[in-house]
Amino acid sequence: MSGGDVANGLPRGRTALVLYGSETGNAHDLADEMGRMTERLRFSTDVTHLDAVEATAFVSYSIVLLALSTTGQGDLPNNARAFWSKVLRKRLPSTYLDGVRFAAFGLGDSSYPKYNWAIRKLHRRLLQLGASELLPHGEGDEQHPEGSDATFIPWLQEIRELLLAQFPLDKSIEPIPDDCLLPPKWKLALATANGVTNGRPSYSTPPGALSTEHNETSKISQKTGGSLIGNHIGVYLNVRLQRNERLTPTEHWQDVRHLVFSTDQVHTYAPGDILTIYPENTPDDVNHILSLMEWEDIADSPVELTSSQDMQNASTIQPPLTKPITSKDLTLRTLLAHHLDLTAIPRRSFFSLIAHFTTDPFHKDRLLEFTKPEYLDELYDYTTRPRRSVLEVLQEFHTVKIPWQWAATVLPELRGRQFSIASGGSLKSGEDTSTNFELLVAIVKYKTVIKRIRRGVCTRYLAGLAPGAQLRVCLQQGDLGTTAADASRPVVMIGPGTGVAPMRALIWERRALAGRMAALASGSTPTNASPLGDSVLFYGCRNSEADFFFRDEWKDLEQEISLQVFAAFSRDQKSKIYVQDLVKEQAKLVFKLLHEQNGIVYVCGSSGKMPQAVREALVTAFQQAGGMETEAAEAFLARMEKESRYKQETW
């Protein structure tokens, strides 16, 4: 994003760099909102991800704003890790970022032990290198009833007032008012033969979306046995669906699928690694928005993304689409089907944009109300609480008519959904040189407070796939950090529901390691005398007959390796039993494995109450079996976290 056009007539040097590190797109959205704010204050603004810039470029800007999410075990997102590695270099002097003025906002989930660690680490490091903060960093919590906006909106307002005070405009110049539509940074245009529209660059495929570097690095990884995937960004693969099996009975309240994909190439991956699936909108939804917006006449004409202004720093500017565009001819219809999210819950900025595209005064006023901080509760009640979608908002505000050229700017990107891979060991290998990927997926379908049925865009897409379907996916390194070096340690795995997927991958991986290690030690067929540490799985579900996934498989594995499985069924008896209850029941075993044998804990599954309940159960187990005081038990768990022996991956 570059605001050179809106900053005409202003003194040189009034510039802003807005950076984000984002795994699922939330921090990217906040960065875009920061960028719009600085543009309205007439800063020439660039917005891009952290890995796209060098820290030395910071001094070229009047201000630097950052939006950063925390992933995994307190880590930075994939598109910020290269930047983080560079600024961590010990030889950098304390004056490295002298003169840089910055402000930062973090996104996190308070159910994780290392809540918002990424922004805290980066903020501290920038200060160590000589940068000065404009404002103490802000932190958003996904567990807050109103989400990150509860703290982001007041923080952004404070930044705005501070910038107006510290970078005052000339008396003859005012900030760009909210009712003035900013020019889009990328616009759709009818496709041209030479990729240039009105002297400006155009892209029918986003630069870097499918880089040679990714593929080459992956090849190196396969040959040298180095990094499991080659880099944190991942590698794009073509896969074929081999099996799509429903595991729960048809009368059960939830449809859970076991999906098996395969690719003809050999790819290595580890427990905790991720397969990103790129969903599609339904033809009905696509046709509906085409009709609603009156785009039918242009729907099937070839189009491309073009820069709507001359950019001074085009190398750092990212087009709005990150998913690779595989179709030769991009059309508005394929863009809506594969790249733009019609079922997303709209953000505040969406209402601000579409208010410009209605002439109905009532609709305009109502849309603008949703953008005001004092109406945050109403926005939550209208969007998040009933899970109202972009398409439904456009249906209700039917006088809104978005120009088709603005589609990629106004509508949110249809981002890939990440799933923990459920296969490991021998399950990863297909015939000849093929590689298998197994997923355990709960199909999202529920009724909202306004009595409407909601379906997850990705799980609905997956549920409808038939064997033989071909998909473009991305294989990414996960954050559980499992290694062969940990094989001798015992593991305590806590994975209720579909959270058992990475646990299954880990168990099968440990089975394969046990076989190899035993064969090397004895030169004979592997036996139960495994050199691996003990494996304990605490699994939880509603009913033993409905959703005890892989039950027979666990019985077989218990005969092959040192594995114990404890299952909690919350609805099979009068009093509900959960995984945390089993942890407390097995306090002696848990204490022995974790305290006496230096074991590792993995917690996977739904975020919210479960992770905190498990932490409390572990503290109770340490007290009961180890005779620890509460303070000592909590300190021991904290030490496990510091030693990377407590690992959590929840969603």
XYZ file of C-alpha atoms in Angstrom:
651
model
C 0.000 0.000 0.000
C 1.388 3.360 -0.921
C -0.292 6.637 -0.128
C 1.725 8.912 -2.353
C -1.360 10.145 -4.232
C -3.263 11.156 -1.131
C -0.191 12.869 0.306
C 0.302 15.276 -2.590
C 1.384 18.731 -1.519
C 2.784 17.550 1.808
C 6.374 17.948 3.026
C 8.693 15.137 1.987
C 9.392 12.649 4.746
C 5.867 12.211 6.096
C 5.979 8.450 5.621
C 4.707 5.359 7.416
C 5.735 1.720 7.167
C 3.130 -0.746 8.443
C 4.356 -4.310 8.936
C 2.615 -7.510 9.906
C 3.446 -11.058 10.872
C 0.351 -13.158 10.305
C -0.409 -16.870 10.192
C -4.143 -16.877 9.448
C -4.616 -13.298 8.240
C -5.873 -11.577 11.404
C -2.721 -9.497 11.966
C -2.715 -8.685 8.241
C -6.230 -7.270 8.617
C -5.133 -5.097 11.531
C -2.127 -3.851 9.557
C -4.406 -2.843 6.686
C -6.540 -0.891 9.145
C -3.434 0.816 10.547
C -2.428 1.684 6.987
C -5.782 3.265 6.214
C -5.512 5.313 9.392
C -2.066 6.674 8.504
C -3.179 7.413 4.949
C -6.050 9.479 6.281
C -3.486 11.403 8.323
C -1.706 11.984 4.996
C 1.290 9.763 5.564
C 2.663 8.121 2.433
C 2.137 4.532 3.569
C 3.550 1.120 2.687
C 2.042 -2.080 4.129
C 3.789 -5.441 3.841
C 4.902 -8.450 5.892
C 8.009 -8.333 8.065
C 10.069 -10.728 5.961
C 9.717 -8.407 2.957
C 11.881 -5.700 4.515
C 15.241 -5.193 6.180
C 15.312 -3.485 9.554
C 17.712 -0.907 8.104
C 14.806 0.375 5.977
C 12.982 1.533 9.116
C 15.005 4.738 9.328
C 13.645 5.818 5.936
C 10.173 6.227 7.433
C 8.789 8.756 9.868
C 6.984 6.022 11.787
C 6.830 2.233 11.814
C 3.697 0.394 12.969
C 3.578 -3.345 13.548
C 0.813 -5.948 13.912
C 2.051 -9.357 15.024
C 0.324 -12.566 16.035
C 1.783 -15.244 18.285
C 1.806 -18.830 17.044
C 2.714 -22.200 18.511
C 4.983 -22.062 21.522
C 5.321 -18.276 21.675
C 6.740 -18.083 18.150
C 6.518 -15.474 15.410
C 4.423 -16.296 12.321
C 6.059 -17.823 9.265
C 6.247 -14.542 7.347
C 8.097 -12.797 10.180
C 10.684 -15.383 11.227
C 13.416 -14.437 8.769
C 13.193 -10.825 9.952
C 13.299 -11.991 13.581
C 16.417 -14.067 12.960
C 18.182 -11.070 11.431
C 17.436 -8.652 14.267
C 18.493 -11.280 16.829
C 22.100 -11.227 15.614
C 24.363 -10.598 18.586
C 26.773 -8.353 16.696
C 24.134 -5.691 16.085
C 24.978 -2.543 18.067
C 22.564 -0.910 20.505
C 22.389 2.050 18.108
C 21.322 -0.075 15.106
C 17.807 1.423 15.014
C 18.556 4.860 16.389
C 16.024 7.363 15.105
C 13.317 4.744 14.459
C 9.966 5.523 16.059
C 7.517 2.648 16.283
C 4.348 1.320 17.861
C 3.244 -2.300 17.954
C 0.108 -4.342 18.551
C 0.023 -8.064 19.223
C -2.602 -10.750 18.717
C -2.702 -13.751 21.001
C -4.836 -16.332 22.755
C -4.820 -16.226 26.545
C -5.478 -19.972 26.728
C -1.839 -20.420 25.681
C 0.879 -20.220 28.342
C 3.004 -17.916 26.158
C 0.249 -15.415 25.493
C 1.363 -12.648 23.101
C 5.019 -13.584 23.493
C 5.843 -12.736 19.877
C 5.001 -9.036 20.188
C 6.652 -8.828 23.603
C 9.877 -10.338 22.259
C 9.956 -8.164 19.141
C 9.047 -5.015 21.055
C 11.825 -5.626 23.577
C 14.373 -6.360 20.849
C 13.568 -3.190 18.891
C 14.087 -1.151 22.058
C 17.408 -2.928 22.678
C 18.541 -1.892 19.182
C 17.850 1.778 19.842
C 14.331 2.268 18.464
C 11.953 4.394 20.520
C 8.298 3.586 21.071
C 5.566 6.045 20.232
C 3.208 4.263 22.596
C 3.386 1.145 24.828
C 2.534 -1.905 22.751
C -1.048 -3.153 22.765
C -2.273 -6.728 23.094
C -5.435 -8.337 21.725
C -6.939 -11.552 23.077
C -8.901 -13.957 20.890
C -10.649 -15.239 24.021
C -12.197 -11.828 24.749
C -15.953 -11.830 23.992
C -15.436 -9.002 21.493
C -12.167 -10.401 20.158
C -9.060 -8.340 19.519
C -11.117 -5.257 18.598
C -11.886 -4.738 22.293
C -8.329 -3.465 22.792
C -7.230 -2.736 19.224
C -9.787 -0.022 18.500
C -8.926 2.096 21.586
C -5.209 1.538 20.922
C -5.569 2.636 17.289
C -7.503 5.722 18.334
C -4.743 6.616 20.786
C -2.105 6.192 18.056
C -4.120 8.451 15.761
C -4.316 11.224 18.338
C -0.612 10.864 19.128
C 0.364 11.103 15.452
C -1.753 14.196 14.968
C -0.017 15.776 17.961
C 3.545 14.759 17.062
C 3.208 15.151 13.290
C 0.868 18.129 12.960
C -0.510 18.975 9.566
C -0.227 22.425 8.073
C -3.212 24.583 8.963
C -4.304 24.537 5.337
C -4.446 20.715 5.242
C -6.924 18.488 7.067
C -6.872 14.715 7.615
C -8.777 12.852 4.933
C -12.289 12.459 6.368
C -13.840 9.027 6.853
C -16.553 9.781 4.311
C -13.901 10.202 1.601
C -13.154 6.938 -0.186
C -9.448 6.154 -0.339
C -8.237 4.822 -3.708
C -7.765 1.041 -3.722
C -4.211 -0.259 -3.810
C -5.170 -3.059 -6.177
C -7.980 -2.996 -8.653
C -9.461 -5.468 -11.089
C -9.280 -4.624 -14.759
C -9.994 -6.451 -17.972
C -6.932 -8.536 -18.806
C -4.363 -7.196 -21.246
C -1.911 -9.116 -23.370
C 1.278 -7.514 -22.059
C 0.491 -7.372 -18.325
C 0.572 -3.568 -18.248
C -2.490 -1.403 -17.762
C -2.117 2.351 -18.205
C 1.613 2.114 -17.605
C 1.205 0.353 -14.264
C 2.076 -3.252 -13.334
C -0.561 -5.971 -13.277
C -0.588 -9.500 -11.913
C -2.720 -12.430 -12.873
C -0.702 -14.512 -10.411
C 0.557 -13.011 -7.127
C 4.355 -12.596 -7.103
C 6.010 -15.166 -4.865
C 2.823 -17.152 -4.366
C 4.508 -20.253 -5.712
C 8.179 -19.440 -5.701
C 10.921 -21.619 -7.115
C 12.754 -21.124 -3.839
C 10.100 -23.079 -1.988
C 10.321 -26.039 -4.322
C 14.112 -26.028 -4.507
C 14.465 -25.821 -0.743
C 12.103 -28.737 -0.367
C 14.238 -30.785 -2.775
C 17.363 -29.972 -0.798
C 15.599 -31.021 2.371
C 14.654 -34.366 0.880
C 18.215 -35.054 -0.274
C 20.086 -33.942 2.829
C 17.683 -34.925 5.574
C 17.740 -31.372 6.847
C 14.721 -29.274 7.760
C 11.571 -31.342 7.557
C 9.923 -29.103 5.006
C 12.729 -26.824 3.982
C 11.391 -23.514 5.224
C 8.632 -22.178 7.438
C 6.502 -20.940 4.563
C 5.950 -24.465 3.270
C 5.698 -26.136 -0.094
C 2.704 -26.310 -2.427
C 1.623 -29.785 -3.530
C -0.880 -31.374 -5.851
C -2.656 -34.158 -3.959
C -5.375 -36.665 -4.758
C -8.093 -37.651 -2.291
C -7.932 -41.398 -1.659
C -10.504 -41.766 1.106
C -13.233 -39.625 2.666
C -14.787 -41.690 5.448
C -17.265 -40.580 8.080
C -16.176 -41.969 11.466
C -19.207 -40.968 13.526
C -22.640 -42.627 13.153
C -25.092 -40.787 10.892
C -27.368 -40.148 13.883
C -24.533 -38.552 15.863
C -24.705 -34.771 16.289
C -21.310 -34.229 14.629
C -19.934 -35.449 11.309
C -16.217 -36.237 11.695
C -14.226 -37.327 8.640
C -11.056 -39.325 8.183
C -9.488 -38.100 4.947
C -6.472 -39.585 3.195
C -4.602 -37.637 0.504
C -1.624 -38.746 -1.547
C 0.964 -37.179 -3.813
C 3.289 -38.866 -6.296
C 6.376 -37.234 -4.796
C 8.296 -38.014 -1.611
C 7.888 -35.383 1.090
C 9.034 -35.676 4.673
C 7.037 -34.260 7.550
C 6.849 -34.642 11.315
C 4.140 -34.893 13.984
C 2.533 -31.509 14.443
C 3.086 -30.445 10.841
C 0.198 -28.883 8.974
C -1.662 -29.359 5.724
C -3.370 -26.177 4.523
C -6.510 -26.777 2.487
C -7.815 -24.055 0.181
C -11.624 -24.239 0.072
C -14.060 -23.062 -2.559
C -17.306 -21.158 -2.306
C -20.396 -22.954 -3.549
C -21.673 -22.159 -7.060
C -24.951 -20.996 -5.485
C -23.155 -18.431 -3.322
C -21.075 -17.241 -6.266
C -24.132 -16.848 -8.473
C -25.938 -15.090 -5.664
C -23.334 -12.368 -5.214
C -22.941 -11.959 -8.974
C -26.674 -11.297 -9.176
C -26.797 -9.174 -6.021
C -23.965 -6.910 -7.204
C -25.170 -6.959 -10.825
C -21.890 -8.412 -12.061
C -23.310 -11.106 -14.367
C -22.264 -9.384 -17.602
C -18.587 -9.265 -16.602
C -18.482 -12.548 -14.649
C -16.674 -14.670 -17.240
C -14.396 -12.114 -18.880
C -10.633 -12.514 -18.218
C -9.430 -10.052 -15.564
C -6.225 -9.244 -13.718
C -5.128 -7.362 -10.631
C -3.572 -4.014 -11.419
C -1.870 -1.395 -9.318
C -4.207 1.560 -9.094
C -1.409 4.063 -8.517
C 2.279 4.586 -9.188
C 4.088 2.984 -6.262
C 7.397 4.317 -5.064
C 8.412 1.075 -3.369
C 6.721 -1.622 -5.415
C 9.141 -4.367 -4.314
C 7.608 -4.414 -0.823
C 3.982 -4.232 -1.881
C 1.936 -7.425 -1.721
C -1.127 -8.021 -3.904
C -4.259 -8.838 -1.896
C -4.251 -12.528 -2.879
C -1.801 -15.041 -1.458
C -3.208 -18.324 -2.770
C -1.604 -19.388 -6.054
C -3.796 -18.720 -9.075
C -3.684 -21.892 -11.120
C -6.232 -21.040 -13.808
C -4.735 -19.628 -16.995
C -7.491 -17.090 -17.389
C -8.667 -15.445 -14.181
C -12.270 -14.286 -14.261
C -14.470 -12.601 -11.721
C -16.354 -15.881 -11.302
C -13.206 -17.906 -10.548
C -11.976 -15.142 -8.254
C -15.210 -15.353 -6.267
C -15.186 -19.146 -6.256
C -11.573 -19.706 -5.205
C -10.074 -16.534 -3.748
C -12.627 -14.283 -2.020
C -14.482 -15.242 1.150
C -18.247 -14.849 0.961
C -18.914 -16.609 4.282
C -16.440 -14.707 6.474
C -17.666 -12.646 9.399
C -17.042 -9.087 8.194
C -14.658 -6.789 10.041
C -15.389 -3.192 10.957
C -13.459 -1.959 7.901
C -15.817 -3.883 5.592
C -18.765 -1.749 6.725
C -16.717 1.401 6.274
C -15.944 0.457 2.677
C -19.379 -0.685 1.526
C -21.006 2.430 3.027
C -19.463 4.291 0.078
C -21.358 2.134 -2.409
C -24.939 2.864 -1.416
C -27.070 5.919 -2.103
C -29.662 4.938 0.500
C -29.244 7.338 3.455
C -30.656 4.894 6.021
C -28.371 2.063 4.898
C -25.362 4.381 4.776
C -25.978 5.718 8.294
C -26.491 2.237 9.711
C -23.344 0.889 8.059
C -21.278 3.786 9.370
C -22.614 3.247 12.878
C -20.940 -0.161 12.905
C -17.578 1.503 12.264
C -17.700 3.731 15.351
C -15.908 2.646 18.540
C -18.942 3.456 20.689
C -20.984 0.928 18.680
C -18.556 -1.968 19.157
C -21.126 -3.935 21.179
C -23.695 -3.539 18.419
C -21.191 -4.654 15.802
C -20.459 -7.770 17.873
C -24.173 -8.530 18.281
C -24.788 -8.070 14.557
C -21.775 -9.987 13.207
C -19.815 -12.229 15.574
C -22.580 -13.434 17.866
C -24.889 -14.706 15.072
C -21.909 -15.479 12.788
C -23.425 -13.301 10.077
C -21.508 -13.592 6.800
C -20.313 -11.073 4.232
C -22.889 -12.368 1.762
C -25.712 -12.046 4.282
C -24.724 -8.472 5.107
C -24.830 -7.607 1.408
C -28.236 -9.267 1.161
C -29.606 -7.227 4.041
C -28.052 -3.968 2.823
C -29.291 -4.672 -0.686
C -28.794 -1.118 -1.932
C -25.012 -1.602 -1.739
C -23.597 -2.086 -5.242
C -19.836 -2.648 -5.226
C -18.092 -1.886 -8.532
C -16.623 -5.140 -9.821
C -13.214 -3.471 -10.090
C -13.226 -3.185 -6.267
C -14.117 -6.812 -5.539
C -10.625 -7.880 -4.407
C -10.331 -4.782 -2.205
C -13.716 -4.924 -0.494
C -14.246 -8.667 -0.089
C -11.907 -10.524 2.295
C -9.499 -13.119 0.970
C -10.577 -16.750 1.136
C -7.643 -18.020 3.149
C -6.546 -21.590 3.511
C -7.529 -23.541 6.616
C -4.823 -25.363 8.518
C -5.225 -28.944 9.737
C -2.803 -30.931 11.871
C -1.707 -34.040 10.011
C -2.890 -37.278 11.651
C -0.411 -39.683 10.044
C 3.112 -40.658 11.018
C 5.575 -43.508 10.649
C 4.518 -46.144 8.141
C 1.205 -44.343 7.513
C 3.097 -41.636 5.620
C 4.355 -43.918 2.858
C 2.199 -44.854 -0.060
C 3.036 -47.064 -3.022
C 6.396 -46.554 -4.742
C 7.467 -42.926 -4.190
C 4.120 -41.519 -3.078
C 3.441 -39.785 0.236
C 0.216 -39.960 2.216
C -1.343 -37.293 4.407
C -4.196 -38.186 6.747
C -6.526 -35.657 8.376
C -9.174 -35.913 11.080
C -11.727 -33.184 10.406
C -14.900 -32.201 12.246
C -17.431 -30.854 9.745
C -18.619 -27.492 11.046
C -22.411 -27.196 11.081
C -24.486 -25.490 13.750
C -27.490 -23.259 14.356
C -26.890 -19.660 15.421
C -28.787 -17.491 17.905
C -30.838 -16.190 14.963
C -31.818 -19.788 14.094
C -29.796 -19.973 10.898
C -27.726 -22.991 9.937
C -24.017 -22.229 9.578
C -21.505 -24.407 7.769
C -17.752 -23.980 7.722
C -16.631 -23.004 4.239
C -13.676 -25.401 4.282
C -15.205 -28.389 6.058
C -18.319 -28.153 3.866
C -15.995 -28.222 0.868
C -14.104 -31.242 2.225
C -17.277 -33.133 3.107
C -18.426 -32.909 -0.496
C -15.212 -34.216 -2.060
C -15.260 -37.658 -3.655
C -12.256 -39.997 -3.880
C -10.163 -39.061 -6.883
C -10.619 -35.317 -6.398
C -7.424 -33.323 -6.936
C -6.466 -30.397 -4.727
C -3.707 -27.836 -4.389
C -2.516 -27.787 -0.762
C 0.386 -26.419 1.242
C 2.551 -28.523 3.549
C 3.913 -26.476 6.440
C 6.116 -27.074 9.405
C 4.161 -27.057 12.648
C 5.039 -25.728 16.059
C 5.073 -28.836 18.263
C 8.782 -29.273 17.608
C 8.917 -33.059 17.851
C 12.353 -34.525 17.129
C 13.983 -37.935 17.031
C 16.235 -36.736 19.858
C 13.204 -36.777 22.157
C 12.490 -40.426 21.405
C 13.992 -41.719 24.644
C 11.809 -39.405 26.711
C 8.348 -40.414 27.864
C 5.463 -38.385 26.475
C 2.118 -37.472 27.994
C -0.319 -36.602 25.204
C -3.627 -34.872 25.930
C -5.813 -34.658 22.847
C -9.608 -34.655 23.160
C -11.753 -34.815 20.032
C -9.966 -34.025 16.790
C -7.048 -32.828 18.929
C -5.965 -36.459 18.840
C -4.819 -36.022 15.205
C -1.231 -34.854 15.923
C -1.103 -37.313 18.848
C -1.847 -40.155 16.447
C 0.929 -38.910 14.156
C 3.336 -38.840 17.099
C 2.403 -42.332 18.281
C 2.893 -43.826 14.820
C 6.184 -41.974 14.481
C 7.369 -43.365 17.824
C 6.290 -46.841 16.723
C 8.476 -46.517 13.606
C 11.390 -45.218 15.683
C 10.976 -48.061 18.159
C 11.199 -50.568 15.352
C 14.314 -49.008 13.861
C 16.072 -48.606 17.195
C 15.250 -52.133 18.334
C 16.408 -53.585 15.017
C 19.691 -51.695 15.256
C 20.221 -52.851 18.826
C 19.482 -56.527 18.328
C 19.699 -57.163 14.614
C 16.448 -59.056 14.935
C 12.744 -58.446 14.447
C 11.499 -55.570 16.645
C 9.909 -56.645 19.929
C 8.092 -54.961 22.782
C 11.435 -54.176 24.376
C 11.335 -50.681 22.919
C 14.191 -48.306 23.697
C 11.677 -45.461 23.552
C 10.234 -43.754 26.572
C 6.693 -44.582 27.628
C 3.772 -43.044 25.738
C 0.545 -42.093 27.510
C -2.513 -40.726 25.715
C -5.407 -39.023 27.466
C -8.279 -38.894 25.013
C -11.705 -37.348 25.518
C -15.013 -37.498 23.641
C -18.745 -37.694 24.304
C -19.563 -41.364 23.772
C -17.484 -44.512 23.604
C -19.600 -45.826 20.715
C -19.939 -42.598 18.724
C -16.666 -40.646 18.694
C -13.901 -42.736 20.235
C -11.715 -42.278 17.173
C -9.194 -45.017 16.262
C -10.242 -47.163 19.257
C -9.252 -50.482 17.673
C -6.018 -48.970 16.420
C -5.021 -47.965 19.957
C -5.550 -51.539 21.161
C -3.208 -52.864 18.474
C -0.579 -50.224 19.163
C -0.645 -50.962 22.892
C 0.581 -54.435 21.993
C 3.447 -53.127 19.853
C 4.937 -50.249 21.861
C 4.860 -49.016 25.427
C 1.559 -47.143 25.093
C -1.294 -46.592 27.530
C -4.558 -44.980 26.420
C -6.980 -43.465 28.944
C -10.313 -42.343 27.516
C -12.826 -39.967 29.092
C -16.448 -40.140 27.907
C -18.332 -37.067 29.016
C -21.859 -38.328 28.211
C -21.724 -42.064 28.969
C -22.583 -41.629 32.649
C -24.481 -39.223 34.890
C -21.416 -37.221 35.971
C -19.324 -35.778 33.159
C -15.720 -36.945 32.884
C -13.113 -34.984 30.946
C -9.439 -35.450 30.119
C -8.398 -33.255 33.040
C -10.195 -35.618 35.406
C -8.202 -38.560 34.054
C -4.945 -36.624 34.463
C -5.741 -36.182 38.152
C -6.777 -39.836 38.493
C -3.422 -40.902 37.024
C -1.438 -38.423 39.126
C 1.248 -40.939 40.128
C 1.884 -42.005 36.552
C 1.917 -38.421 35.285
C 4.313 -37.300 38.023
C 6.651 -40.220 37.368
C 6.831 -39.572 33.629
C 7.168 -35.804 33.821
C 9.087 -35.187 37.031
C 11.148 -38.309 37.575
C 11.776 -39.227 33.926
C 11.969 -35.735 32.419
C 9.076 -36.339 30.024
C 7.232 -34.032 27.615
C 3.585 -32.938 27.610
C 1.636 -32.243 24.406
C -1.784 -30.580 24.657
C -3.842 -30.365 21.452
C -7.476 -29.627 20.707
C -10.016 -26.894 21.153
C -8.899 -23.633 22.744
C -10.926 -22.093 25.515
C -11.461 -23.826 28.833
C -9.729 -27.138 28.078
C -6.074 -25.967 28.051
C -6.440 -24.089 31.348
C -8.276 -27.029 32.937
C -5.448 -29.350 31.847
C -2.816 -27.031 33.322
C -4.674 -26.969 36.621
C -4.968 -30.766 36.542
C -1.216 -31.113 36.011
C -0.525 -28.803 38.961
C -2.915 -30.909 41.081
C -1.166 -34.111 39.956
C 2.223 -32.704 40.968
C 0.793 -31.780 44.361
C -0.888 -35.125 44.964
C 1.847 -37.448 43.723
C 4.881 -35.307 44.469
C 3.848 -33.727 47.734
C 4.483 -30.271 46.272
C 2.975 -27.053 47.534
C 0.864 -25.173 44.987
C 3.570 -22.606 44.354
C 6.234 -25.285 43.792
C 3.945 -27.275 41.452
C 3.207 -24.186 39.363
C 6.905 -23.327 39.284
C 7.726 -26.833 38.038
C 5.171 -26.514 35.230
C 6.610 -23.108 34.328
C 10.068 -24.663 34.178
C 8.739 -27.359 31.847
C 7.466 -24.615 29.545
C 10.831 -22.884 29.578
C 12.567 -26.167 28.745
C 10.086 -26.780 25.878
C 8.659 -29.790 27.699
C 5.136 -28.386 27.764
C 3.826 -27.833 24.235
C 0.367 -26.697 23.239
C -1.373 -26.460 19.879
C -5.035 -25.474 20.143
C -7.527 -23.914 17.763
